[in-house]
PDB file of C-alpha atoms and ligand atoms in Angstrom:
ATOM      1  CA  UNK A   3      15.036  -8.567 -10.523  1.00 68.00           C
ATOM      2  CA  UNK A   4      16.667 -11.373 -12.490  1.00 76.00           C
ATOM      3  CA  UNK A   5      16.093 -15.046 -11.757  1.00 81.00           C
ATOM      4  CA  UNK A   6      19.667 -15.367 -10.523  1.00 89.00           C
ATOM      5  CA  UNK A   7      19.258 -12.595  -7.987  1.00 88.00           C
ATOM      6  CA  UNK A   8      15.968 -14.070  -6.833  1.00 88.00           C
ATOM      7  CA  UNK A   9      17.592 -17.484  -6.345  1.00 92.00           C
ATOM      8  CA  UNK A  10      20.449 -15.901  -4.392  1.00 93.00           C
ATOM      9  CA  UNK A  11      17.981 -14.031  -2.188  1.00 94.00           C
ATOM     10  CA  UNK A  12      16.096 -17.251  -1.471  1.00 95.00           C
ATOM     11  CA  UNK A  13      19.362 -18.926  -0.523  1.00 97.00           C
ATOM     12  CA  UNK A  14      20.170 -16.132   1.946  1.00 97.00           C
ATOM     13  CA  UNK A  15      16.725 -16.441   3.550  1.00 98.00           C
ATOM     14  CA  UNK A  16      17.006 -20.230   3.852  1.00 98.00           C
ATOM     15  CA  UNK A  17      20.494 -19.945   5.325  1.00 98.00           C
ATOM     16  CA  UNK A  18      19.307 -17.586   8.078  1.00 98.00           C
ATOM     17  CA  UNK A  19      16.329 -19.879   8.723  1.00 98.00           C
ATOM     18  CA  UNK A  20      18.539 -22.957   9.088  1.00 98.00           C
ATOM     19  CA  UNK A  21      21.330 -21.197  10.971  1.00 98.00           C
ATOM     20  CA  UNK A  22      19.754 -18.333  12.922  1.00 97.00           C
ATOM     21  CA  UNK A  23      22.263 -15.678  14.019  1.00 96.00           C
ATOM     22  CA  UNK A  24      22.291 -14.399  17.574  1.00 93.00           C
ATOM     23  CA  UNK A  25      19.093 -16.141  18.666  1.00 96.00           C
ATOM     24  CA  UNK A  26      18.116 -15.699  22.317  1.00 97.00           C
ATOM     25  CA  UNK A  27      16.619 -12.935  24.424  1.00 97.00           C
ATOM     26  CA  UNK A  28      18.586 -10.367  26.414  1.00 95.00           C
ATOM     27  CA  UNK A  29      18.370 -11.042  30.144  1.00 90.00           C
ATOM     28  CA  UNK A  30      18.437  -7.395  31.273  1.00 95.00           C
ATOM     29  CA  UNK A  31      16.483  -5.915  28.359  1.00 97.00           C
ATOM     30  CA  UNK A  32      15.155  -2.361  28.596  1.00 98.00           C
ATOM     31  CA  UNK A  33      12.216  -3.255  26.367  1.00 98.00           C
ATOM     32  CA  UNK A  34      10.647  -6.426  25.052  1.00 98.00           C
ATOM     33  CA  UNK A  35       7.783  -7.130  22.681  1.00 98.00           C
ATOM     34  CA  UNK A  36       5.915 -10.279  21.633  1.00 98.00           C
ATOM     35  CA  UNK A  37       4.238 -10.087  18.214  1.00 98.00           C
ATOM     36  CA  UNK A  38       2.051 -12.587  16.376  1.00 98.00           C
ATOM     37  CA  UNK A  39       1.172 -12.876  12.710  1.00 97.00           C
ATOM     38  CA  UNK A  40      -2.120 -14.784  12.924  1.00 96.00           C
ATOM     39  CA  UNK A  41      -2.523 -15.291   9.162  1.00 95.00           C
ATOM     40  CA  UNK A  42       0.663 -17.383   9.054  1.00 97.00           C
ATOM     41  CA  UNK A  43       1.039 -18.464  12.683  1.00 97.00           C
ATOM     42  CA  UNK A  44       4.412 -16.733  13.169  1.00 98.00           C
ATOM     43  CA  UNK A  45       5.563 -15.587  16.608  1.00 98.00           C
ATOM     44  CA  UNK A  46       8.511 -13.335  17.399  1.00 98.00           C
ATOM     45  CA  UNK A  47       9.718 -11.802  20.653  1.00 98.00           C
ATOM     46  CA  UNK A  48      12.346  -9.054  20.433  1.00 98.00           C
ATOM     47  CA  UNK A  49      14.246  -7.574  23.368  1.00 98.00           C
ATOM     48  CA  UNK A  50      16.509  -4.532  23.243  1.00 98.00           C
ATOM     49  CA  UNK A  51      18.757  -2.328  25.324  1.00 97.00           C
ATOM     50  CA  UNK A  52      21.338   0.377  24.704  1.00 96.00           C
ATOM     51  CA  UNK A  53      24.811   0.028  26.154  1.00 95.00           C
ATOM     52  CA  UNK A  54      26.850   2.859  27.655  1.00 94.00           C
ATOM     53  CA  UNK A  55      28.193   3.773  24.211  1.00 94.00           C
ATOM     54  CA  UNK A  56      24.712   4.214  22.735  1.00 94.00           C
ATOM     55  CA  UNK A  57      24.867   0.981  20.781  1.00 96.00           C
ATOM     56  CA  UNK A  58      21.864  -1.299  20.456  1.00 96.00           C
ATOM     57  CA  UNK A  59      21.812  -4.864  21.693  1.00 96.00           C
ATOM     58  CA  UNK A  60      19.033  -6.958  20.305  1.00 97.00           C
ATOM     59  CA  UNK A  61      17.815 -10.435  21.197  1.00 98.00           C
ATOM     60  CA  UNK A  62      14.985 -12.492  19.771  1.00 98.00           C
ATOM     61  CA  UNK A  63      13.079 -15.729  20.020  1.00 98.00           C
ATOM     62  CA  UNK A  64      10.426 -17.061  17.731  1.00 98.00           C
ATOM     63  CA  UNK A  65       8.800 -19.755  15.711  1.00 98.00           C
ATOM     64  CA  UNK A  66       7.022 -19.830  12.404  1.00 98.00           C
ATOM     65  CA  UNK A  67       7.694 -19.784   8.688  1.00 98.00           C
ATOM     66  CA  UNK A  68      11.121 -19.441   7.118  1.00 97.00           C
ATOM     67  CA  UNK A  69      10.523 -15.810   6.108  1.00 98.00           C
ATOM     68  CA  UNK A  70       9.540 -14.580   9.572  1.00 98.00           C
ATOM     69  CA  UNK A  71      12.349 -16.427  11.346  1.00 98.00           C
ATOM     70  CA  UNK A  72      15.000 -15.552   8.757  1.00 98.00           C
ATOM     71  CA  UNK A  73      13.909 -11.920   8.964  1.00 98.00           C
ATOM     72  CA  UNK A  74      14.466 -11.952  12.735  1.00 98.00           C
ATOM     73  CA  UNK A  75      17.923 -13.463  12.272  1.00 98.00           C
ATOM     74  CA  UNK A  76      18.870 -10.921   9.579  1.00 98.00           C
ATOM     75  CA  UNK A  77      17.598  -8.037  11.712  1.00 98.00           C
ATOM     76  CA  UNK A  78      19.494  -9.175  14.785  1.00 98.00           C
ATOM     77  CA  UNK A  79      22.732  -9.608  12.835  1.00 97.00           C
ATOM     78  CA  UNK A  80      22.328  -6.237  11.115  1.00 97.00           C
ATOM     79  CA  UNK A  81      21.467  -4.224  14.225  1.00 97.00           C
ATOM     80  CA  UNK A  82      23.725  -5.807  16.837  1.00 95.00           C
ATOM     81  CA  UNK A  83      25.792  -2.969  18.314  1.00 95.00           C
ATOM     82  CA  UNK A  84      24.462  -0.489  15.746  1.00 97.00           C
ATOM     83  CA  UNK A  85      24.096   3.157  16.702  1.00 96.00           C
ATOM     84  CA  UNK A  86      20.578   4.537  17.138  1.00 96.00           C
ATOM     85  CA  UNK A  87      21.025   6.511  13.892  1.00 95.00           C
ATOM     86  CA  UNK A  88      21.918   3.328  11.997  1.00 96.00           C
ATOM     87  CA  UNK A  89      18.963   1.485  13.522  1.00 97.00           C
ATOM     88  CA  UNK A  90      16.669   4.314  12.393  1.00 96.00           C
ATOM     89  CA  UNK A  91      18.106   4.215   8.884  1.00 97.00           C
ATOM     90  CA  UNK A  92      17.789   0.417   8.608  1.00 97.00           C
ATOM     91  CA  UNK A  93      14.248   0.360   9.988  1.00 97.00           C
ATOM     92  CA  UNK A  94      13.092   3.047   7.565  1.00 96.00           C
ATOM     93  CA  UNK A  95      14.795   1.346   4.590  1.00 97.00           C
ATOM     94  CA  UNK A  96      13.350  -2.085   5.421  1.00 97.00           C
ATOM     95  CA  UNK A  97       9.800  -0.735   5.820  1.00 96.00           C
ATOM     96  CA  UNK A  98      10.090   1.209   2.553  1.00 96.00           C
ATOM     97  CA  UNK A  99      11.376  -1.863   0.735  1.00 96.00           C
ATOM     98  CA  UNK A 100       8.572  -4.093   2.048  1.00 96.00           C
ATOM     99  CA  UNK A 101       5.974  -1.580   0.857  1.00 95.00           C
ATOM    100  CA  UNK A 102       7.549  -1.239  -2.615  1.00 93.00           C
ATOM    101  CA  UNK A 103       5.638  -4.154  -4.230  1.00 91.00           C
ATOM    102  CA  UNK A 104       8.898  -5.532  -5.603  1.00 86.00           C
ATOM    103  CA  UNK A 105      10.068  -2.239  -7.127  1.00 89.00           C
ATOM    104  CA  UNK A 106      12.720  -1.372  -4.527  1.00 87.00           C
ATOM    105  CA  UNK A 107      16.429  -1.313  -5.262  1.00 89.00           C
ATOM    106  CA  UNK A 108      17.589  -1.886  -1.717  1.00 92.00           C
ATOM    107  CA  UNK A 109      20.918  -0.604  -0.401  1.00 94.00           C
ATOM    108  CA  UNK A 110      23.032  -3.453   0.945  1.00 95.00           C
ATOM    109  CA  UNK A 111      25.164  -1.013   2.978  1.00 96.00           C
ATOM    110  CA  UNK A 112      22.054  -0.094   4.973  1.00 97.00           C
ATOM    111  CA  UNK A 113      20.196  -3.418   4.980  1.00 97.00           C
ATOM    112  CA  UNK A 114      22.876  -6.129   4.865  1.00 97.00           C
ATOM    113  CA  UNK A 115      21.236  -9.498   4.179  1.00 97.00           C
ATOM    114  CA  UNK A 116      17.913  -7.668   4.538  1.00 97.00           C
ATOM    115  CA  UNK A 117      18.076  -6.980   0.787  1.00 97.00           C
ATOM    116  CA  UNK A 118      17.115 -10.642   0.349  1.00 96.00           C
ATOM    117  CA  UNK A 119      13.532  -9.743   1.317  1.00 97.00           C
ATOM    118  CA  UNK A 120      13.111  -7.386  -1.653  1.00 95.00           C
ATOM    119  CA  UNK A 121      11.433 -10.173  -3.641  1.00 91.00           C
ATOM    120  CA  UNK A 122       9.067 -10.964  -0.745  1.00 94.00           C
ATOM    121  CA  UNK A 123       7.542  -7.482  -1.110  1.00 93.00           C
ATOM    122  CA  UNK A 124       5.786  -8.730  -4.270  1.00 92.00           C
ATOM    123  CA  UNK A 125       3.708 -11.180  -2.215  1.00 92.00           C
ATOM    124  CA  UNK A 126       1.207  -9.385   0.036  1.00 91.00           C
ATOM    125  CA  UNK A 127       0.570 -12.527   2.102  1.00 91.00           C
ATOM    126  CA  UNK A 128       4.273 -12.786   3.026  1.00 95.00           C
ATOM    127  CA  UNK A 129       5.009  -9.121   3.741  1.00 97.00           C
ATOM    128  CA  UNK A 130       3.654  -9.433   7.289  1.00 97.00           C
ATOM    129  CA  UNK A 131       5.950 -12.408   7.886  1.00 98.00           C
ATOM    130  CA  UNK A 132       9.030 -10.386   6.918  1.00 98.00           C
ATOM    131  CA  UNK A 133       7.895  -7.318   8.882  1.00 98.00           C
ATOM    132  CA  UNK A 134       6.959  -9.161  12.088  1.00 98.00           C
ATOM    133  CA  UNK A 135      10.373  -8.921  13.820  1.00 98.00           C
ATOM    134  CA  UNK A 136      10.676  -5.267  12.788  1.00 98.00           C
ATOM    135  CA  UNK A 137       7.239  -4.573  14.315  1.00 98.00           C
ATOM    136  CA  UNK A 138       8.428  -6.277  17.501  1.00 98.00           C
ATOM    137  CA  UNK A 139      11.597  -4.180  17.387  1.00 98.00           C
ATOM    138  CA  UNK A 140       9.588  -0.954  17.060  1.00 97.00           C
ATOM    139  CA  UNK A 141       7.406  -1.844  20.024  1.00 98.00           C
ATOM    140  CA  UNK A 142      10.362  -3.051  22.132  1.00 98.00           C
ATOM    141  CA  UNK A 143      12.379   0.108  21.484  1.00 97.00           C
ATOM    142  CA  UNK A 144       9.357   2.318  22.287  1.00 97.00           C
ATOM    143  CA  UNK A 145       9.106   0.501  25.615  1.00 97.00           C
ATOM    144  CA  UNK A 146      12.846   1.025  26.137  1.00 97.00           C
ATOM    145  CA  UNK A 147      12.478   4.744  25.342  1.00 96.00           C
ATOM    146  CA  UNK A 148      14.621   4.497  22.212  1.00 94.00           C
ATOM    147  CA  UNK A 149      13.047   7.013  19.831  1.00 92.00           C
ATOM    148  CA  UNK A 150      14.235   8.273  16.463  1.00 88.00           C
ATOM    149  CA  UNK A 151      12.673  11.743  16.289  1.00 73.00           C
ATOM    150  CA  UNK A 152      15.730  13.415  17.838  1.00 57.00           C
ATOM    151  CA  UNK A 153      18.058  11.568  15.474  1.00 51.00           C
ATOM    152  CA  UNK A 154      16.069  12.532  12.395  1.00 52.00           C
ATOM    153  CA  UNK A 155      15.915  16.188  13.394  1.00 51.00           C
ATOM    154  CA  UNK A 156      19.666  16.492  13.930  1.00 49.00           C
ATOM    155  CA  UNK A 157      20.343  14.644  10.675  1.00 48.00           C
ATOM    156  CA  UNK A 158      17.974  16.765   8.618  1.00 41.00           C
TER     157      UNK A 158
HETATM  158 ZN1   ZN B  12       5.015 -16.385   7.975  1.00 55.46          ZN
END
């Protein structure tokens, strides 16, 4: 990753931190999850529901470091009104990228601004910050009964 790309990624993260997209919980959520990252002091709550067309609606609240809060904003923007298949694809791609130790070449079509966290995967102490909203999403969608196994089987 070149210095220019890294600087651009940092700008994207700071922009989402300063101007969070779609912040706020869903009133009639089907599932909600509160997650804490004790090593950094980050907190994120994610709420989800599916509408009648099978599209996800995602809300969030939180406080903490720029990486955790920007990650929540990026996730919410990326997944708002996404199909369950697209949510599954994005979740898998983000988790893979964060476990790549900086080696990932993330797909912007799948991850949107989420690609900006590729550089964070080099810093073990910050990986949990970036993953926190996605962990909350996983738990919230489990509670809402939104599972991916069916999707993956039909895709395969
Ligand atoms: Zn953090």
